[in-house]
Amino acid sequence: MPDLLVADLSRWQFALTAMYHFLFVPLTLGLSMILVVMEGAYVMTGKEVWRRTTKFWMNLFGINFVLGVATGITMEFQFGTNWSYYSHYVGDVFGAPLAIEGLMAFFLEATLVGLMFFGWDKLSRPAHWMVTFFVALGSNLSALWILIANGWMQNPVGSEFNPDTMRMEVTNFMEVLFNPVAQAKFVHTVSAGYVTAAVFVLGVSAWYVLKNRHLGLAKRSMAVAASFGLLSSLSVVVLGDESGYTLTDNQKMKLAALEAMWHTEEAPAPLTLIGIPDREARETHLEVQVPWVLGLIATRSLDGEVEGILPLVAIAEDRIENGVKAYDAVARLNADPDDAEARTIFEATKRDLGYGMLLLRYTDTPSTADEETIAKAAWDTVPHVAMSFYSFRLMAGLGFLFIGVFALAFYFISLRRNVPKLFLRLAVLIIPLPWIAAELGWILAETGRQPWIIDGVLPTFLGVSSLSASQVITTMVGFTLIYGTLAVVEVSLMIKAISAGPGARLFPAGGGGSDTDELSPAAAAAPSIKFDV
Amino acid sequence: MTEIPLDYATLKILWWGLVGALLIGFAVTDGYDLGAASLLPFVAKTDKERRLVINSVGPTWEGHQVWLITGGGALFAAWPFVYAVSFSGFYLAMFVVLAALILRPVGFKYRSKRQSAAWRSGWDWALFVGGFVPALIFGVALGNVLQGVPFNLDSTLRASYDGGLFGLLNPFALLCGLASVAMLVMHGAAYLVAKLERGPVLDRAAGFGTWAGIGVLIFYAAAGVWLMVSGMGYRIVSEIDPQAVANPLRKEVVVETGAWLANYGKYPWMILAPVLGFAGTVLAILGLRKKAGWTIVASGLAAAGIIASIGASMFPFILPSTVNPNASLTVWDSASSQTTLFIMLIVTVIFLPIILIYTSWVFKVLWGRLGTEEANSAGAY
């Protein structure tokens, strides 16, 4: 049995490195798209101010992008270093999207990103725009393949355990590709990235307006951010709802946990707005519920049932008992691959093999487990309810907040063309919020999947490498120091670049136009957005 | 999945070649970036000279690094066993490589964002570490792979490992580490000779590169002699079924003196790899002395030959085990399923040519020697 301390430390390390990596990814996803829009305006209109605007945001994109790349390398190698048994157990299925991500997306993005920065004077306008477009396409395709991999961990379709090789193997790759969980996660995550970038561009531009600097750049950027942000904040909520809907079929326990729904309610189930989940008492205190809504969201019907935590635990108990038979059959097949009786038992029970392995936390021989141990292992299938419950509510609340902000921004900038000072201040203040929402989303997605590293297939604690706790602690301290230092450096460079503004030093000499773009003829001809400052 | 038109054994061999091609792609492209970064503090003295070296690889190193990332992904997808056992086995060494590789992108991008001399010199050393340390550790790791590493597999195929960071630092592995550093420094120098305008940096690069090339000849030959006399090598003695499912515990392996050289008798064409390694290096030394632009081709061929010679010597072994030779990972029993290998082959056949096309296009756009002035313009790093 693997060391539980090493498993916990490895989980902390993965959470640390993944959440740090995801500080940079959403902005890369969204800002790359915004760059395409802005450079498109430059190519279409030929106005110098759009070129300067694009290059300004591109500089910020670059500062952010490198850390996304640098921390992404850690992610890819970490499966092998810290989750070695996991890598063996699922590499046949999980490795493929990762490798395809490299071939199809990351090569494109990384090969062209250099040219995007260095190629302004070496390429024609449309050719450079095409390069920017392919960088954005590459980033977004990267996200697609990574989320296909992650989606499979949430809903392991198209694959089967092979007792001869002791691992999961692909049976239907199309099912892995078109996994509904993966598709829902992809669109939700990518649009969350677009919201992040839109909030960032809106907030930084609002700050310039408040300081009365670089107005030509700021008002154009705000107009782009407002429309881009309105569309993406609407889709992030709509597609997030789709993501929730896929849980109904595929991750019932996660859905029950994020609703803190202990018992199966009569259809259509009510939605709990707020409450205090209590794992010990197995109930939620001080619930405020809205009737019918959960049933409608989760089943798209009035008569579909949403199962509660306790009935799901009872199902898990049965599956564990069945899984013990599968586990024993695998052991017999290991000793003798020609044992026909063991193969028959395995074929009948293989769906529950992972559940049998939950008992390995308590005993090396699952078949000797008593009722009480089985009940304990079944209760282990319940994730951290309060964490799921609160992180979901906070994330969803922020999602609705962004819709409100962008609806206002769109109204002020595009329709009324008069932006009140209070709104500008608000736009600056909310800059950090999309990052918080995105991290909460990952906390929900990943802790909501526990105790499984692959839902229903492999318990997390079994996935680890054979390492000592001191080895894991050493690297964790190392990563914390490096990442901590780089975070400080990155934020200071971002702030420096923003306060410097689109200054001449950032751009090659002779690019045309003056530094004070708000006074240039091009800027004067721009749509007249008024700022109430 | 219906009928797969290629049999399992053929797919296993194709993937042995493809993983090798990805490693060679990494060494030939990103290899010169690592070499140039290792040379940075020595060939470039002033801030302008350092920006010249940095910007000679500035627009392209990021794409090159993807060879490594895709290599890691391909290892995961095609040989999950090898990915799992080697990465966890070399745990702390992997951390050191990752830390160095993290410094590299940041060093490139952030170095010139502030004027301060201390800031810039700090990032210069970070770039040196980001080039030198991976070059050294990749060589040390290959040296250990050639000797075999102390891992075992239990009946559930869970790998355990008895060895730490310092077990990796044995004399043979260190020799391989030196060979690797010399090879990449030579390659980096060849790139600078091809890419930079004539001047002191190019002259210094040619000088260091020549010595590095001589180092390659000495270390590579010494490693070969060591292989011959030390008794390194493993051989499968049981019947092997190339079509069998991947389970490394179903074979018998012995340690055998000189087994790593036996392939050259069995498949004489494999001798091309070490010949290319030596001939490419000799040509590169000659080219570096003449400061000729074609040297980069010679040093690239040398790197390809040297890496291919390791794969050829060990075939069909990928990762031999010292504590339980039977558990050694080989081409025949460490691969993914037939379905996965086939799907990945299709994806590679489609996308590898596309990658080569747009990479060549980028090189075409950036064609020409780089001068100090352009390298120090505001658009550069």
PDB file of C-alpha atoms in Angstrom, chain A residues 411-496:
ATOM      1  CA  TYR A 411     -24.308  50.319 -22.082  1.00  0.00           C
ATOM      2  CA  PHE A 412     -22.056  53.183 -21.006  1.00  0.00           C
ATOM      3  CA  ILE A 413     -19.402  52.790 -23.681  1.00  0.00           C
ATOM      4  CA  SER A 414     -21.260  51.628 -26.741  1.00  0.00           C
ATOM      5  CA  LEU A 415     -24.694  53.129 -26.279  1.00  0.00           C
ATOM      6  CA  ARG A 416     -24.460  56.160 -24.031  1.00  0.00           C
ATOM      7  CA  ARG A 417     -20.788  56.880 -24.648  1.00  0.00           C
ATOM      8  CA  ASN A 418     -20.536  58.415 -21.235  1.00  0.00           C
ATOM      9  CA  VAL A 419     -18.788  56.508 -18.502  1.00  0.00           C
ATOM     10  CA  PRO A 420     -19.337  57.564 -14.866  1.00  0.00           C
ATOM     11  CA  LYS A 421     -16.310  57.777 -12.593  1.00  0.00           C
ATOM     12  CA  LEU A 422     -17.818  55.355 -10.103  1.00  0.00           C
ATOM     13  CA  PHE A 423     -17.977  52.674 -12.772  1.00  0.00           C
ATOM     14  CA  LEU A 424     -14.358  53.270 -13.766  1.00  0.00           C
ATOM     15  CA  ARG A 425     -13.291  52.770 -10.143  1.00  0.00           C
ATOM     16  CA  LEU A 426     -15.347  49.603  -9.934  1.00  0.00           C
ATOM     17  CA  ALA A 427     -13.691  48.308 -13.117  1.00  0.00           C
ATOM     18  CA  VAL A 428     -10.251  48.783 -11.537  1.00  0.00           C
ATOM     19  CA  LEU A 429     -11.301  47.154  -8.260  1.00  0.00           C
ATOM     20  CA  ILE A 430     -12.659  43.961  -9.825  1.00  0.00           C
ATOM     21  CA  ILE A 431      -9.434  43.130 -11.723  1.00  0.00           C
ATOM     22  CA  PRO A 432      -8.465  40.237  -9.368  1.00  0.00           C
ATOM     23  CA  LEU A 433     -11.930  38.659  -9.242  1.00  0.00           C
ATOM     24  CA  PRO A 434     -11.842  36.509 -12.424  1.00  0.00           C
ATOM     25  CA  TRP A 435      -8.696  34.806 -11.152  1.00  0.00           C
ATOM     26  CA  ILE A 436     -10.442  34.014  -7.886  1.00  0.00           C
ATOM     27  CA  ALA A 437     -13.447  32.636  -9.782  1.00  0.00           C
ATOM     28  CA  ALA A 438     -11.218  30.486 -12.008  1.00  0.00           C
ATOM     29  CA  GLU A 439      -9.277  29.031  -9.077  1.00  0.00           C
ATOM     30  CA  LEU A 440     -12.533  28.309  -7.247  1.00  0.00           C
ATOM     31  CA  GLY A 441     -13.745  26.521 -10.362  1.00  0.00           C
ATOM     32  CA  TRP A 442     -10.723  24.239 -10.295  1.00  0.00           C
ATOM     33  CA  ILE A 443     -11.048  23.634  -6.562  1.00  0.00           C
ATOM     34  CA  LEU A 444     -14.643  22.573  -7.167  1.00  0.00           C
ATOM     35  CA  ALA A 445     -13.769  20.393 -10.156  1.00  0.00           C
ATOM     36  CA  GLU A 446     -10.825  18.625  -8.549  1.00  0.00           C
ATOM     37  CA  THR A 447     -11.767  18.294  -4.880  1.00  0.00           C
ATOM     38  CA  GLY A 448     -15.293  17.420  -5.989  1.00  0.00           C
ATOM     39  CA  ARG A 449     -13.788  14.399  -7.782  1.00  0.00           C
ATOM     40  CA  GLN A 450     -12.122  13.018  -4.648  1.00  0.00           C
ATOM     41  CA  PRO A 451     -11.387  10.331  -3.506  1.00  0.00           C
ATOM     42  CA  TRP A 452     -10.861   9.454  -7.164  1.00  0.00           C
ATOM     43  CA  ILE A 453      -7.935  10.427  -9.342  1.00  0.00           C
ATOM     44  CA  ILE A 454      -9.906   8.794 -12.177  1.00  0.00           C
ATOM     45  CA  ASP A 455     -13.572   8.850 -11.266  1.00  0.00           C
ATOM     46  CA  GLY A 456     -14.689   5.387 -10.162  1.00  0.00           C
ATOM     47  CA  VAL A 457     -11.539   3.781 -11.581  1.00  0.00           C
ATOM     48  CA  LEU A 458      -8.486   4.585  -9.478  1.00  0.00           C
ATOM     49  CA  PRO A 459      -8.445   6.036  -5.949  1.00  0.00           C
ATOM     50  CA  THR A 460      -6.151   9.065  -5.637  1.00  0.00           C
ATOM     51  CA  PHE A 461      -3.964   7.622  -2.875  1.00  0.00           C
ATOM     52  CA  LEU A 462      -3.012   4.681  -5.123  1.00  0.00           C
ATOM     53  CA  GLY A 463      -1.793   6.944  -7.917  1.00  0.00           C
ATOM     54  CA  VAL A 464       1.380   8.168  -6.240  1.00  0.00           C
ATOM     55  CA  SER A 465       5.016   7.365  -6.930  1.00  0.00           C
ATOM     56  CA  SER A 466       7.093   5.300  -4.543  1.00  0.00           C
ATOM     57  CA  LEU A 467       8.810   8.275  -2.963  1.00  0.00           C
ATOM     58  CA  SER A 468       9.697   9.326   0.556  1.00  0.00           C
ATOM     59  CA  ALA A 469       7.884  12.216   2.211  1.00  0.00           C
ATOM     60  CA  SER A 470      11.177  14.102   2.531  1.00  0.00           C
ATOM     61  CA  GLN A 471      11.739  13.968  -1.232  1.00  0.00           C
ATOM     62  CA  VAL A 472       8.304  15.438  -1.908  1.00  0.00           C
ATOM     63  CA  ILE A 473       8.782  18.086   0.758  1.00  0.00           C
ATOM     64  CA  THR A 474      12.146  19.062  -0.760  1.00  0.00           C
ATOM     65  CA  THR A 475      10.660  19.709  -4.187  1.00  0.00           C
ATOM     66  CA  MET A 476       7.604  21.400  -2.706  1.00  0.00           C
ATOM     67  CA  VAL A 477       9.790  23.858  -0.812  1.00  0.00           C
ATOM     68  CA  GLY A 478      11.826  24.364  -3.989  1.00  0.00           C
ATOM     69  CA  PHE A 479       8.785  25.053  -6.161  1.00  0.00           C
ATOM     70  CA  THR A 480       7.326  27.385  -3.535  1.00  0.00           C
ATOM     71  CA  LEU A 481      10.521  29.438  -3.450  1.00  0.00           C
ATOM     72  CA  ILE A 482      10.899  29.630  -7.229  1.00  0.00           C
ATOM     73  CA  TYR A 483       7.216  30.288  -7.877  1.00  0.00           C
ATOM     74  CA  GLY A 484       6.987  32.803  -5.050  1.00  0.00           C
ATOM     75  CA  THR A 485       9.953  34.764  -6.375  1.00  0.00           C
ATOM     76  CA  LEU A 486       8.666  34.682  -9.937  1.00  0.00           C
ATOM     77  CA  ALA A 487       5.209  35.818  -8.827  1.00  0.00           C
ATOM     78  CA  VAL A 488       6.717  38.919  -7.230  1.00  0.00           C
ATOM     79  CA  VAL A 489       8.871  39.593 -10.297  1.00  0.00           C
ATOM     80  CA  GLU A 490       5.948  39.105 -12.685  1.00  0.00           C
ATOM     81  CA  VAL A 491       3.541  41.350 -10.822  1.00  0.00           C
ATOM     82  CA  SER A 492       6.186  44.074 -10.459  1.00  0.00           C
ATOM     83  CA  LEU A 493       6.956  43.940 -14.202  1.00  0.00           C
ATOM     84  CA  MET A 494       3.251  44.072 -15.055  1.00  0.00           C
ATOM     85  CA  ILE A 495       2.747  47.101 -12.841  1.00  0.00           C
ATOM     86  CA  LYS A 496       5.867  48.742 -14.270  1.00  0.00           C
TER      87      LYS A 496
END
